[in-house]
Short mmCIF file of C-alpha atoms and ligand atoms in Angstrom, two decimals:
data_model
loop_
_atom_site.label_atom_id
_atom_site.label_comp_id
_atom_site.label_asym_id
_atom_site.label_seq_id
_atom_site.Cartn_x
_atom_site.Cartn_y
_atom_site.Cartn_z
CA UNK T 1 -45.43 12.81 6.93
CA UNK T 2 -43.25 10.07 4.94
CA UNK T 3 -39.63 10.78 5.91
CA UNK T 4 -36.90 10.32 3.23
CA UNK T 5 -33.38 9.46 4.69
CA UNK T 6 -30.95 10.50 2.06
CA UNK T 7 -27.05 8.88 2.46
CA UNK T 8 -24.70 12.12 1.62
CA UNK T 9 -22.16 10.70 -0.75
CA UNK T 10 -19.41 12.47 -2.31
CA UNK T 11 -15.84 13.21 -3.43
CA UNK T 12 -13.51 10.14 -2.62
CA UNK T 13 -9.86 9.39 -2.87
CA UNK T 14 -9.88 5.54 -2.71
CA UNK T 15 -6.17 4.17 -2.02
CA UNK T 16 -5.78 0.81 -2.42
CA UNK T 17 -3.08 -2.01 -2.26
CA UNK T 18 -2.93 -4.17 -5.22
CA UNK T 19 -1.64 -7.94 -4.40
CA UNK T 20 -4.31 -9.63 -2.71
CA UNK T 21 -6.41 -6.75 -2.10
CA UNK T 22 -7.66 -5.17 -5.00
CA UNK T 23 -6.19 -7.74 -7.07
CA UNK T 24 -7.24 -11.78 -6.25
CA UNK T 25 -10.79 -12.32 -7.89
CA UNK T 26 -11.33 -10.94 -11.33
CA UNK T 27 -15.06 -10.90 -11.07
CA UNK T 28 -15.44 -8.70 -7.87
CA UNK T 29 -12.70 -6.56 -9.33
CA UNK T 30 -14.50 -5.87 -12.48
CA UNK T 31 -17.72 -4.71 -10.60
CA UNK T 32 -15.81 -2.98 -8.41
CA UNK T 33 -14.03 -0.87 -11.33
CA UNK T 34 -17.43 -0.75 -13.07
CA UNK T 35 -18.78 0.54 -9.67
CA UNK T 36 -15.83 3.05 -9.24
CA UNK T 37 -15.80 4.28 -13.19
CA UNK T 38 -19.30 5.44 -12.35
CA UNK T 39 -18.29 7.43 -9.20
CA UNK T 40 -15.26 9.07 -10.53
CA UNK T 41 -17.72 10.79 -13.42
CA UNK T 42 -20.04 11.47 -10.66
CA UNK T 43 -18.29 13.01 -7.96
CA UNK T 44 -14.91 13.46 -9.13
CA UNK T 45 -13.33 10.95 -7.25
CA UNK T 46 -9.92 9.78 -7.34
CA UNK T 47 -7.71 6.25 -7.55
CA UNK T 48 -4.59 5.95 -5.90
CA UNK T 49 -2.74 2.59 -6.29
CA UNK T 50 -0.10 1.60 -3.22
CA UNK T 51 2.07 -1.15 -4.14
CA UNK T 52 5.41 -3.00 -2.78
CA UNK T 53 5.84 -3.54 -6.72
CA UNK T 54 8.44 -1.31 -8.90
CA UNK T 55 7.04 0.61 -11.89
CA UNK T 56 8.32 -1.99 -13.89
CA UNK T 57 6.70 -4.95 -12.03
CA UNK T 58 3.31 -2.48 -11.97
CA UNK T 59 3.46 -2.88 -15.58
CA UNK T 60 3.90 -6.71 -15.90
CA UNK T 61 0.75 -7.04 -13.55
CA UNK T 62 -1.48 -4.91 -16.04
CA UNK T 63 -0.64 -7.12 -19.24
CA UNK T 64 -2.85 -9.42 -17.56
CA UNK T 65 -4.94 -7.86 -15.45
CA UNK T 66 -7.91 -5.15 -15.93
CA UNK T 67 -7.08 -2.55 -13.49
CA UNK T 68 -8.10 1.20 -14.27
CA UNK T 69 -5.76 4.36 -15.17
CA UNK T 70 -4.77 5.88 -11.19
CA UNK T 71 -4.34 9.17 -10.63
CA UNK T 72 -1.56 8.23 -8.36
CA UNK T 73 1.26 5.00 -8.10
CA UNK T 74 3.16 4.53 -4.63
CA UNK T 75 5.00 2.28 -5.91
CA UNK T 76 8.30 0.32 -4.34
CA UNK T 77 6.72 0.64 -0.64
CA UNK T 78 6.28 3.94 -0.83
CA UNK T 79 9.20 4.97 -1.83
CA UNK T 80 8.67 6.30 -5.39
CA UNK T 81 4.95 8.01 -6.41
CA UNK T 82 4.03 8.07 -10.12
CA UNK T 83 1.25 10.35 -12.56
CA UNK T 84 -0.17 9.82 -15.16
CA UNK T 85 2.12 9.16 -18.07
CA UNK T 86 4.67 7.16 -15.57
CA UNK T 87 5.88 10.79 -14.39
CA UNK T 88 8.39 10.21 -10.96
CA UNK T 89 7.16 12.94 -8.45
CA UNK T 90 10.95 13.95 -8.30
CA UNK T 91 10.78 16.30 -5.28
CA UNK T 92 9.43 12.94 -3.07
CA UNK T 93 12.54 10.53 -4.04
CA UNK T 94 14.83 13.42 -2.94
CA UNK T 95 17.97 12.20 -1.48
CA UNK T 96 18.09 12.26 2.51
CA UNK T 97 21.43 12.44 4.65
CA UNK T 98 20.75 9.18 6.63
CA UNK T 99 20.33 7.12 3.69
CA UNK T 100 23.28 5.44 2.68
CA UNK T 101 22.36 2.63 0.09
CA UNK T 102 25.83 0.80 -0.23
CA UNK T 103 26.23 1.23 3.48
CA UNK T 104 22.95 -0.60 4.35
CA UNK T 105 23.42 -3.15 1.34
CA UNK T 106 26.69 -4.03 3.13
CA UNK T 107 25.17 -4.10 6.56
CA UNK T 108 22.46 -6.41 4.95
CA UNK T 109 25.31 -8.73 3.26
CA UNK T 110 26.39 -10.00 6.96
CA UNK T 111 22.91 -11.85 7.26
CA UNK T 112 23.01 -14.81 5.09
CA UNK T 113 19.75 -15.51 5.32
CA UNK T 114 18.62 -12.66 3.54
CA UNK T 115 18.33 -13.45 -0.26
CA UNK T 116 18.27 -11.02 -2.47
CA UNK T 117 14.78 -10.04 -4.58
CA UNK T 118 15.21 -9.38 -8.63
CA UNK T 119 17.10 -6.52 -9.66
CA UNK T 120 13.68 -4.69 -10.80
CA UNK T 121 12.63 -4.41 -7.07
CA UNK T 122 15.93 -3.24 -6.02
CA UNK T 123 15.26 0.51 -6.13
CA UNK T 124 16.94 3.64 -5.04
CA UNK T 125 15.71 3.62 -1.32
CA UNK T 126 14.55 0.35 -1.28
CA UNK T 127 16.53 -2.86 -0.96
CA UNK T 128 14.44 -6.18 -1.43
CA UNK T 129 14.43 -9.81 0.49
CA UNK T 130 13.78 -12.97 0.69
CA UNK T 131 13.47 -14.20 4.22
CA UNK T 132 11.77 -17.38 6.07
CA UNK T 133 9.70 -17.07 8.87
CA UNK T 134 12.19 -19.30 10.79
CA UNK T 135 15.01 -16.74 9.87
CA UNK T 136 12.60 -13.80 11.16
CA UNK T 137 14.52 -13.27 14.17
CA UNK T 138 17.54 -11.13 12.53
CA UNK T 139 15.00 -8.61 11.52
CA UNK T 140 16.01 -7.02 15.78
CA UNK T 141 19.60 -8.02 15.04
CA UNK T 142 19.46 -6.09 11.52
CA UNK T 143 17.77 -3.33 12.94
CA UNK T 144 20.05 -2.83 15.93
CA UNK T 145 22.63 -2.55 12.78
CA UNK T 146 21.14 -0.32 10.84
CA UNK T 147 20.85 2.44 14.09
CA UNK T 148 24.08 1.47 15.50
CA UNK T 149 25.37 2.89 12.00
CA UNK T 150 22.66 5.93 12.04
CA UNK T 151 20.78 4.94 9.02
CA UNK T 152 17.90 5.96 8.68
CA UNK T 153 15.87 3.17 7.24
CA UNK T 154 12.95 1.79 8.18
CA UNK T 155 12.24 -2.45 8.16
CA UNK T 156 9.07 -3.81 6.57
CA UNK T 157 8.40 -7.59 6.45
CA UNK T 158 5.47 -9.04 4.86
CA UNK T 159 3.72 -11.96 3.96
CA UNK T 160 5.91 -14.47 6.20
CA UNK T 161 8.29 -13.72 3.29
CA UNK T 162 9.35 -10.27 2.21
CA UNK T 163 11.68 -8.05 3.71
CA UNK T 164 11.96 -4.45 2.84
CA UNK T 165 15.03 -1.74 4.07
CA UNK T 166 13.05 1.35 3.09
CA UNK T 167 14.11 4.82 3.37
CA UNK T 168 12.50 6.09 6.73
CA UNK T 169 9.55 8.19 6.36
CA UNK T 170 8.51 7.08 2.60
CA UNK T 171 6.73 4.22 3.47
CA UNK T 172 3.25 3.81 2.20
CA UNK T 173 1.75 5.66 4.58
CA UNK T 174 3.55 9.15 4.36
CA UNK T 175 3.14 8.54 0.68
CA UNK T 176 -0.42 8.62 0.84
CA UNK T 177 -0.46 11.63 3.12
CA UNK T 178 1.84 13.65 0.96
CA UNK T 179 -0.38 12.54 -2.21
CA UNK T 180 -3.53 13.32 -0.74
CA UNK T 181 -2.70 17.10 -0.10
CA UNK T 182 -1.37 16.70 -3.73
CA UNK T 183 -3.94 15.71 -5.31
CA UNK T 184 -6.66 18.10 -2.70
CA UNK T 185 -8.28 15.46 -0.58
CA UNK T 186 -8.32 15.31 3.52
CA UNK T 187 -7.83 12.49 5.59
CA UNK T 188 -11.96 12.19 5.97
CA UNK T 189 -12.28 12.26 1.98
CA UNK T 190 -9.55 9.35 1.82
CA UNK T 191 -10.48 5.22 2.15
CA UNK T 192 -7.69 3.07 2.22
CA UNK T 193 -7.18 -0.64 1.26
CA UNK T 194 -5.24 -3.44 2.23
CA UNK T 195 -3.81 -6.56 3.62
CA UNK T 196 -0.69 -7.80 4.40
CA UNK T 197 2.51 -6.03 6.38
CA UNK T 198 3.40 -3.26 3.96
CA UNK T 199 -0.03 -1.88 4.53
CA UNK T 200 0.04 -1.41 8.17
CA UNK T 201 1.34 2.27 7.97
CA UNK T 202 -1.99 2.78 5.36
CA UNK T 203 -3.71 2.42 7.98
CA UNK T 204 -1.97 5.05 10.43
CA UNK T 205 -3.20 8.09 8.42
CA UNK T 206 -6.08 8.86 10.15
CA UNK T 207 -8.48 7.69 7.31
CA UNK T 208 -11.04 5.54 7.34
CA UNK T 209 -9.34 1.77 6.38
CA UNK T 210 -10.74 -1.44 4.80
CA UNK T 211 -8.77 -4.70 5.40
CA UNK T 212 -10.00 -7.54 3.61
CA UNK T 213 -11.04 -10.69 4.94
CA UNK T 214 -7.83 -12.52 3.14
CA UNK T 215 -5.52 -10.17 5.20
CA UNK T 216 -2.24 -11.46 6.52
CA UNK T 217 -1.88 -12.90 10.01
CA UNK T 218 1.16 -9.35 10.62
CA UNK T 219 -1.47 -6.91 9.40
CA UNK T 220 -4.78 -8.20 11.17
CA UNK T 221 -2.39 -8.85 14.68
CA UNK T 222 -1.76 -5.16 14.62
CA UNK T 223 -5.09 -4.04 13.55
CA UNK T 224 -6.21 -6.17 17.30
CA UNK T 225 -3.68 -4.22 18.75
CA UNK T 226 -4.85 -1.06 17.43
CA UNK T 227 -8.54 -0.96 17.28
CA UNK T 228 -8.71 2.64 18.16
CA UNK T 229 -8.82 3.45 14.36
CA UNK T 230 -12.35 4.05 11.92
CA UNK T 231 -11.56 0.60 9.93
CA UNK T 232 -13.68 -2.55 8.84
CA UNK T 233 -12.39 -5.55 8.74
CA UNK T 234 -14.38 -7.18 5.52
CA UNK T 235 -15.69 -11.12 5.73
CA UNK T 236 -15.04 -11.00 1.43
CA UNK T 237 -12.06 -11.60 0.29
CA UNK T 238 -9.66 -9.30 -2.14
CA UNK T 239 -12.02 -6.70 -4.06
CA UNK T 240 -15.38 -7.87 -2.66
CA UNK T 241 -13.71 -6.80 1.00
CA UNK T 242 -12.93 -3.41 -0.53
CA UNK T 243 -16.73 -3.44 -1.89
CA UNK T 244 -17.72 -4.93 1.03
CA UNK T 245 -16.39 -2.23 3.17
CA UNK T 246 -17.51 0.25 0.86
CA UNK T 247 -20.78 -0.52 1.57
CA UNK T 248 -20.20 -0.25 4.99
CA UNK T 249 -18.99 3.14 5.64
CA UNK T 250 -22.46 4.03 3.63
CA UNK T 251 -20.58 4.61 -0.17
CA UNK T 252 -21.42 2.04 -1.89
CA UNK T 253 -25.05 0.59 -1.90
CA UNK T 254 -24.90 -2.85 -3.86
C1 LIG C 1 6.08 -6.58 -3.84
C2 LIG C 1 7.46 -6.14 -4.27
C3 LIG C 1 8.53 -6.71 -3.38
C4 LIG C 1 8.21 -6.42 -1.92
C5 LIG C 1 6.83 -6.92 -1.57
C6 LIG C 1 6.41 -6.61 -0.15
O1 LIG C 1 5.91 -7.95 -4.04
O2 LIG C 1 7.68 -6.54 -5.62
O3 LIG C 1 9.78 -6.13 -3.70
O4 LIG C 1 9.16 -7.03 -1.08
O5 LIG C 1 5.88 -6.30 -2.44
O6 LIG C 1 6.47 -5.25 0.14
MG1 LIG C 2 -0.91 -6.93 -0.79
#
């Protein structure tokens, strides 16, 4: 008797990151939205983007790049999460007591080596940097600030160059866990994407993670140091990682 072994594929929420992840090589990115298109009719999947980039910034990026309609934006770090039709989930940016935005933008001020990103990425509860590796040794000096003054803010540094004061607990990873009950998907039905420091807490939702093979020295040092997670870490680079790893945790059969 012949056996037949057939893969059980279904219902996905794919979450990715856009700079350098999904976003880096416009060939594997078209095949992979090609690929992805296809599934969505199928199985009724769903796109989420994650980005450090504001709305606005999200916008700039797709007059030159092909990216497909999400069903969900974490946009800003987490901090603000988008629908269709640019709709702000309002009841997510809600105000929290140990937030104080002129407070921490004051507390920031006293470290001259922090220079300030474009207005467009400074957002409600997130203030953007500038910062050199060299100068990286604040960051425990800024934090000890920010406690001694009981904010509640959470640092983020990535890419041996950008430093993010986010609101704590609407980082990109409680984003994605508060937009996957949203949108009706569980941690098992969820793949997420990434590859430099703003990813890392992506990768703490219990899902299974891809982190492609240009990831950042911050994110891959912590993935070493946390290997107790299901996540691949792809050989390709940007979106043939993500198709890579695909392919790996038995979705995708190129
Ligand atoms: C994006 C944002 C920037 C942020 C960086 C890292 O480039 O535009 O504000 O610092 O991501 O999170
Ligand atoms: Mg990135």
């Amino acid at each position: 008797m012949t056996q037949i072994t057939i893969a059980v594929v279904s219902k996905l929420l794919l979450v990715t990151d856009l700079d350098n992840t999904l976003v880096g090589d416009d060939d594997a990115l078209n095949r992979l939205n090609a690929w992805f298109k296809e599934h969505r009719q199928t199985y009724d999947s769903k796109l989420v983007y994650a980005t450090g980039r504001s709305l606005k910034s999200y916008q700039r990026l797709l007059t030159h790049t092909s990216l497909l309609e999400p069903d969900g934006l974490i946009a800003s770090v987490g901090t603000e999460i988008y629908y269709p039709g640019n709709q702000l989930d309002q009841a997510w940016s809600n105000p929290s007591s140990g937030w104080d935005r002129a407070r921490i933008a004051a507390i920031a001020q006293q470290f001259s080596q922090l220079i300030p990103q474009p207005e467009t990425e400074q957002r409600p509860f997130k203030l953007s940097f500038a910062l050199t590796p060299e100068n990286s040794l604040i960051l425990s000096e800024l934090q000890a600030q920010l406690i001694a003054e009981g904010m509640e803010a959470e640092i983020i540094y990535s890419n041996d160059h950008d430093l993010d004061i986010v609101r704590c607990k609407a980082n990109k990873g409680s984003a994605l866990t508060y937009i996957c009950s949203r949108l009706g998907f569980t941690a098992e039905q969820t793949i997420v994407c990434g590859d430099s420091g703003n990813d890392i807490s992506l990768f703490t939702a219990n899902t299974r993670g891809i982190i492609v093979g240009n990831a950042r020295k911050e994110l891959r040092q912590w993935h070493q140091a946390h290997l107790e997670g299901d996540r691949y870490l792809a050989q390709a680079q940007y979106a043939a990682g993500i198709m890579e790893g695909l392919t790996y945790f038995g979705i995708m059969h190129q």
